[in-house]
Every structure is written in structure tokens, then in C-alpha cells.
Short mmCIF file of C-alpha atoms in Angstrom, two decimals:
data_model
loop_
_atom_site.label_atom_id
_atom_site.label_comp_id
_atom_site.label_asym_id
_atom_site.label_seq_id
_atom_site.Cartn_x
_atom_site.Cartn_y
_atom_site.Cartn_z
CA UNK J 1 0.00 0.00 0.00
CA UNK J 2 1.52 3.83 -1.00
CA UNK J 3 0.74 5.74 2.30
CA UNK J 4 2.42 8.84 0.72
CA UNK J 5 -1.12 10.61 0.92
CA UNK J 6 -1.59 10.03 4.10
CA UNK J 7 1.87 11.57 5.55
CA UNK J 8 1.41 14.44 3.07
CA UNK J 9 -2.08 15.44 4.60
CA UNK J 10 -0.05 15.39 8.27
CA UNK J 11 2.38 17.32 6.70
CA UNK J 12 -0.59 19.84 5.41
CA UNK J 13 -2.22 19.46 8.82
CA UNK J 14 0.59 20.07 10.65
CA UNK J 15 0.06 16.42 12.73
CA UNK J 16 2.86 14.32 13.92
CA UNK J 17 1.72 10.82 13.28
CA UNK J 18 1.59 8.97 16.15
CA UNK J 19 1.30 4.94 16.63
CA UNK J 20 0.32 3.32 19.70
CA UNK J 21 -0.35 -0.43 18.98
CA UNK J 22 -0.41 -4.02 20.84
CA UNK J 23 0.89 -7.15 19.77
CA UNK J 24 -0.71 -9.48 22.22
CA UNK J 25 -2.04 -12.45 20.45
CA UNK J 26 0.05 -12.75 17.71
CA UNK J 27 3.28 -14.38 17.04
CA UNK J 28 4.46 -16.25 20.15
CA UNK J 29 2.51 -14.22 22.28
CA UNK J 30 -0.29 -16.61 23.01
CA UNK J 31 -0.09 -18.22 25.78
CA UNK J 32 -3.64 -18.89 26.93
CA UNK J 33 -2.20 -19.08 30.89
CA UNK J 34 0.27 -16.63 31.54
CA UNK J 35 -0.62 -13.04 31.19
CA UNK J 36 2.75 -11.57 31.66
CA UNK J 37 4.37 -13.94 28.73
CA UNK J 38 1.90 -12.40 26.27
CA UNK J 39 2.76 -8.75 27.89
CA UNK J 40 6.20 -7.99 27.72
CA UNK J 41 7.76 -6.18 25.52
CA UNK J 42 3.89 -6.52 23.12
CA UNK J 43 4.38 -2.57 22.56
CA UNK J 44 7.89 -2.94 21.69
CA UNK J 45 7.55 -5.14 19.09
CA UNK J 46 4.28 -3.86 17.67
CA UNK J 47 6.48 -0.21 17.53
CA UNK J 48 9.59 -2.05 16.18
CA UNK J 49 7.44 -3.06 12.88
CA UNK J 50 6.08 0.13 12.46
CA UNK J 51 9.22 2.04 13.01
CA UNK J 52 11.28 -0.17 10.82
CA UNK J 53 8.72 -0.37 8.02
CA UNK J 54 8.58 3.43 7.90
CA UNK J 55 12.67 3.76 8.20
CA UNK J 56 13.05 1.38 5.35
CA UNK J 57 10.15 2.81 3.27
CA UNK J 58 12.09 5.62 3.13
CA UNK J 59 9.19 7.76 4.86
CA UNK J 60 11.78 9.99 7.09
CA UNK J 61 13.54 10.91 3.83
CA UNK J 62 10.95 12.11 1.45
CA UNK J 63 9.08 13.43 5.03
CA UNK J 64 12.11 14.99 6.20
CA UNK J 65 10.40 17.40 8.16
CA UNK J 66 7.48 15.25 9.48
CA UNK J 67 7.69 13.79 13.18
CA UNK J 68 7.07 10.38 13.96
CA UNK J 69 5.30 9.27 17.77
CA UNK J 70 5.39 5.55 19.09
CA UNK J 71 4.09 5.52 22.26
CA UNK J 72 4.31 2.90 25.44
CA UNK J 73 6.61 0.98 23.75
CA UNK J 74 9.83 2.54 25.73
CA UNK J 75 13.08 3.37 23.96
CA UNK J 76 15.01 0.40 24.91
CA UNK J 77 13.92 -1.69 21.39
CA UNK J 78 14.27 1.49 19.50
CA UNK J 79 18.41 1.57 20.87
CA UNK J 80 18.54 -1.45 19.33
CA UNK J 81 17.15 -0.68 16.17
CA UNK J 82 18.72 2.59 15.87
CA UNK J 83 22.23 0.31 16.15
CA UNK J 84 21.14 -2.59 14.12
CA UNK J 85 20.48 -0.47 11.07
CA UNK J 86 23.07 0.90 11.34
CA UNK J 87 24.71 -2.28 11.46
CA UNK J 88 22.77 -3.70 9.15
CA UNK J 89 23.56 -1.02 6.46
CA UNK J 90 27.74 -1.38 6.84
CA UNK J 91 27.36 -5.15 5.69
CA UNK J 92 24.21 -5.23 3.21
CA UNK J 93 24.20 -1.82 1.45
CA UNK J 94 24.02 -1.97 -2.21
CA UNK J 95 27.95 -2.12 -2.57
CA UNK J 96 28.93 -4.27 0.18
CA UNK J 97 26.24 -6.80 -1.56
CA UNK J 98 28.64 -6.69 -4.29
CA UNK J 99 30.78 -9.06 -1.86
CA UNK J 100 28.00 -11.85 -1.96
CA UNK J 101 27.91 -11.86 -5.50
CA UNK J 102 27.24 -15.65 -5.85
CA UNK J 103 28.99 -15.25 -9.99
CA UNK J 104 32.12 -13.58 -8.14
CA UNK J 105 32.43 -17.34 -6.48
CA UNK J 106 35.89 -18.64 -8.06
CA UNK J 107 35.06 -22.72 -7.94
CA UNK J 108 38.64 -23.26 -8.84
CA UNK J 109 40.41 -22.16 -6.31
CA UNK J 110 37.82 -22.92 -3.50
CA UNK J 111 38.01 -26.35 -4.96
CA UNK J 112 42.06 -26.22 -4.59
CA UNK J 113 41.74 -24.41 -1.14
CA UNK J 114 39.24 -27.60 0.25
CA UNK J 115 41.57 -30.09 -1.23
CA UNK J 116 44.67 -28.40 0.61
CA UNK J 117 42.67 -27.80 3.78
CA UNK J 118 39.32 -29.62 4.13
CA UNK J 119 38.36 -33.13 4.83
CA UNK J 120 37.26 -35.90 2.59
CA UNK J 121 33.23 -34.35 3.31
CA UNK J 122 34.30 -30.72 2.39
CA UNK J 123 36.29 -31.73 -0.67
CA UNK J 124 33.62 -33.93 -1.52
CA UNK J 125 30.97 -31.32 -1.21
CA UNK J 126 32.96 -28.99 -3.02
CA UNK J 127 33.68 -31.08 -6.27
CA UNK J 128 29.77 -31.98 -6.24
CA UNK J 129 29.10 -28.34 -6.06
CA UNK J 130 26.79 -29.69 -3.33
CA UNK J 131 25.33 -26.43 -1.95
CA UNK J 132 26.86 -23.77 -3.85
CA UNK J 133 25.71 -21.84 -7.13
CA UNK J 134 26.86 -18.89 -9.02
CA UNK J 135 23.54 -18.61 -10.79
CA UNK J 136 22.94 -14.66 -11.02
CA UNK J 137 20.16 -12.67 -11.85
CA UNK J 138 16.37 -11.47 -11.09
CA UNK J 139 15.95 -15.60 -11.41
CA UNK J 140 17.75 -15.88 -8.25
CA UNK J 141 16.19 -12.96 -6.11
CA UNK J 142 12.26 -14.05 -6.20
CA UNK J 143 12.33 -11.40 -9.47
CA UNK J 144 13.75 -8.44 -7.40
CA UNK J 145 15.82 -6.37 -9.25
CA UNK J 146 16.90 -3.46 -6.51
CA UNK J 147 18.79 -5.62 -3.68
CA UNK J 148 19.44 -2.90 -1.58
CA UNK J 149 16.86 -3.03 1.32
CA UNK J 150 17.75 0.91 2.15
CA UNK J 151 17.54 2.01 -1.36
CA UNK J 152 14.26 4.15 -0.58
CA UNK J 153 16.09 5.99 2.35
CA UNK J 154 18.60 7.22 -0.43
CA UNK J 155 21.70 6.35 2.34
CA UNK J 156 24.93 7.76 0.87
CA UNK J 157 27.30 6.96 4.80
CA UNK J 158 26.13 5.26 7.93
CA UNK J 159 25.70 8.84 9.26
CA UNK J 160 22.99 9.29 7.29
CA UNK J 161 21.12 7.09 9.51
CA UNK J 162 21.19 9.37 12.59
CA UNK J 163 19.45 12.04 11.13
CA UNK J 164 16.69 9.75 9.07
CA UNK J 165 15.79 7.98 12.16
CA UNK J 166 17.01 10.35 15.41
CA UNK J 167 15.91 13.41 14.11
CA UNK J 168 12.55 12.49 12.84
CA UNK J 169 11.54 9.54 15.51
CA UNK J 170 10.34 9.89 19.21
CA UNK J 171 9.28 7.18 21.49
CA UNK J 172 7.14 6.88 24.06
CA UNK J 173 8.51 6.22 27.56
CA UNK J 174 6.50 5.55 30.81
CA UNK J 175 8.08 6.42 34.31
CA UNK J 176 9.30 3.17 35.90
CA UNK J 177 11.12 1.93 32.61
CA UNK J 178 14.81 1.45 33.44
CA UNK J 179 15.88 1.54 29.50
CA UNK J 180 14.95 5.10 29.54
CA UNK J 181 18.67 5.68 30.39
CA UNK J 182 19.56 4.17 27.43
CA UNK J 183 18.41 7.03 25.21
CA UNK J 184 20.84 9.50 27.00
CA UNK J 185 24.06 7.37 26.14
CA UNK J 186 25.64 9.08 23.84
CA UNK J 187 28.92 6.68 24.80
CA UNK J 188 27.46 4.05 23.65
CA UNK J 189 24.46 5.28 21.12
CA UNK J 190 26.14 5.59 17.46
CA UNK J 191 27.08 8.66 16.37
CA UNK J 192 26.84 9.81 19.94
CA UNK J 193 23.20 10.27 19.65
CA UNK J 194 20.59 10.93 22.02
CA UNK J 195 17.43 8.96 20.84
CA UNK J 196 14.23 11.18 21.39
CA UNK J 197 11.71 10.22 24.57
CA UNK J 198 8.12 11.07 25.18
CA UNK J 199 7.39 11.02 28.97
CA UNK J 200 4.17 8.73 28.71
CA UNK J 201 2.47 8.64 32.62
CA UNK J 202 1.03 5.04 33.04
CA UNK J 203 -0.86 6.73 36.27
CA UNK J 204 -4.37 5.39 34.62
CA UNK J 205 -3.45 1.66 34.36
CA UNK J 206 -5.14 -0.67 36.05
CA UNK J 207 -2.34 -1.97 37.71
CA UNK J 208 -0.59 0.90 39.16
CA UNK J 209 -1.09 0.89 43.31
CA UNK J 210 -0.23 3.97 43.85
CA UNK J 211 -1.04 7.16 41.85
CA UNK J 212 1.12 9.69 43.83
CA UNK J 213 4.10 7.70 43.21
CA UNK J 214 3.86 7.18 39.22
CA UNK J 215 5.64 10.63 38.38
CA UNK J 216 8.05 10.82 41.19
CA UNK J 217 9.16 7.65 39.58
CA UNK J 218 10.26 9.31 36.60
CA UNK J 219 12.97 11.63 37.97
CA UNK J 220 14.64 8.38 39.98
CA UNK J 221 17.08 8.10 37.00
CA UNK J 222 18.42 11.71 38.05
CA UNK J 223 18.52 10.52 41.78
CA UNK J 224 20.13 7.57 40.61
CA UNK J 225 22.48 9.29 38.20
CA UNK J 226 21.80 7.50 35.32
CA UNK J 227 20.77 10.64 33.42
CA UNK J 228 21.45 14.59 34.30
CA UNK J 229 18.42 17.22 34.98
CA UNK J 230 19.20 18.74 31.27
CA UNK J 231 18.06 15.22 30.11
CA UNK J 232 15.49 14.68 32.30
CA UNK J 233 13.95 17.84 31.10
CA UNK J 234 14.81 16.57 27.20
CA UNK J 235 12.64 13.60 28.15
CA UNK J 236 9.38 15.76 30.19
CA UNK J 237 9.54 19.01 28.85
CA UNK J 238 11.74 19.68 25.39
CA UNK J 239 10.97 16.63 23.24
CA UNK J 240 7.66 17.09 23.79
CA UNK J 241 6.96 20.70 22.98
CA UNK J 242 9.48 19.80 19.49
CA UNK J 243 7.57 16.80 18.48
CA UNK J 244 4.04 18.56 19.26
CA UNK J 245 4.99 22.16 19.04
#
């Protein structure tokens, strides 16, 4: 489906899509006796899909100035991602592809290299061309001709990345979520980046005990020095008036 149209009207709106989905129920998460199997880490993966789908769609590149919310999920999944495509990109862009070329395969000398340093199975294998090919084309890629997964996110360096996704994402954190510290480190974040939160109150859930303690909670990662008051205000105050604003 082409959901150009409907990121153009936010654009004309001046709306920040924003995606706030479940994944209970599907997948592996349906176990019909534990609640808390089915419960972790749903809104994490149901933001993951959406997230990557739009990344990869190239959304955040021909919507360069268009935010994008996911709420509940946390940020700790979107670390991940934020690294992984990153990741992802250094090994499988469309030049580094070039490397798994199955017609760049020279059969001659990985026959002489088994012979000199395999066993009678691998030299075996090898002179039955048991598993290998060098069979090139659309024939070989389901009929795809563009191999390069990031080709709609027009990616010229890896650095690229961190403004498609840092600048144009924000995710959804709620107070007692320990990853939210992960967002602030830069030391470890590529590119030294600070992935954008949403402070996201859980005070209405039906499982919270005690409503006076829900925000309090948030500011514990400044008590416990896992982030400073200039991020802690990024996370309540700033990101929120930027992505809304």
C-alpha cells in the first residue's frame, strides 16, 4: 500500500503521526495461561514493525520534516534498532552486496583451497558443487531487481542514519522503565546520539497501586544518576513541545 497521501495530509495538517499499537495475540505471544508472557515487551515489538517499516520505506527521507510518535513501547527496542540499522547497512548496502555476489564465487580455487585444507566431506561437497551456485540474476532474487533493502532511504554513509531515524523519531517512555537511560548514552548510542523520549504517565493503568508515586518515579534516573536534569527535562519538557509544538 503507498501511504504517501496520508503523511502528506499530516504534513498539510501540521500532525505528527503517532502509533500506539499491541501485539498481544500474535506471534508467540499466546499463551492462553500466563498473562505476563503475552505482555512484555507486546508494545515494543508492535512499535519495532512500524518504526522499521517506515525507516526502510524511506518515509523519514521524502518526510524529512514530518515527526514520527510511538508511544508505550519505551526506547530500549528502539536503541537497538537505531544500532542494528546501522549495522545492518555497513554489511548489506548496495555495494557491500557486491561481496555476496554468488557469480564472483571462483570454484577453482575454493576447490584447490578444500583439497589443501578440508576433509574428505568438504572436498567432496565442493567437487559436487553440493550447496553452492553462481547462478545470477532477477531468477535468483524471487524477481527483485533493486537488492538494496535501504535504497528508498537514499543512504549515501552510515551517518545518514542518525538524522533519518534520530531526528525524525520519538518514542514513548512511561516512568518506571529502566531503559529510559539508554536514550541518554551518547557513549554508547552511534554517532553519539541521544534517541528522542516522550514522557508517557502510566498513572491510569489498572495496575498501578499507587497514583502519587507514578511521576516521582520518573525523575529516579536523576537521583540515581543515570541521566542529568538537562536530560530529564529533554525527556518531560523539550521533546515534547518539538515533536508537538
Amino acid at each position: 500500500h503507498d501511504y504517501d497521501p496520508v503523511w502528506q495530509k499530516c504534513r498539510e495538517l501540521g500532525v505528527s503521526p503517532t502509533f500506539h499499537r499491541g501485539s498481544r495475540g500474535k506471534a508467540l505471544r499466546v499463551s492462553p495461561t500466563n498473562f505476563c508472557y503475552n505482555h512484555i515487551g507486546h508494545f515494543a515489538a508492535a512499535s519495532e514493525a512500524t518504526c522499521k517499516a517506515l525507516f526502510l520505506g524511506g518515509v523519514s527521507r521524502r518526510f524529512s520534516d514530518l515527526n514520527f510518535g510511538f508511544l508505550e513501547g519505551g526506547v530500549g527496542f528502539a536503541c537497538l534498532l537505531y544500532a542494528d540499522l546501522i549495522g545492518h547497512w555497513q554489511i548489506r548496502n548496495g555495494e557491500a552486496l557486491e561481496y555476496t555476489d554468488p557469480a564472483q564465487l571462483d570454484l577453482t580455487e575454493l576447490t584447490e583451497l578444500a583439497e589443501r585444507y578440508g576433509g574428505p566431506e568438504m572436498i567432496d561437497a565442493v567437487r559436487s558443487g553440493k550447496g553452492i551456485s553462481t547462478r545470477n540474476g532477477a531468477e535468483t532474487t524471487g524477481g527483485l531487481t533493486e537488492l538494496d533493502d535501504y535504497s528508498a532511504c537514499e543512504i549515501t554513509e552510515a551517518a545518514d542514519i542518525k538524522t533519518l531515524f534520530v531526528d525524525r523519531f520519538y518514542f514513548g517512555c512511561e516512568a518506571d522503565d529502566a531503559t529510559n537511560a539508554w536514550a541518554f548514552n551518547t557513549k554508547n548510542n552511534p554517532f553519539d546520539a541521544e534517541i528522542k523520549t516522550l514522557f508517557g504517565s502510566d498513572v491510569g493503568h489498572f495496575d498501578v497501586q499507587d497514583m502519587a508515586g507514578v511521576l516521582p518515579e520518573a525523575y529516579e534516573l536523576v537521583e540515581d544518576e543515570k541521566i542529568t536534569d538537562d536530560h530529564f527535562s529533554h525527556f518531560v519538557f523539550e521533546n515534547p513541545v518539538r515533536f508537538w509544538g
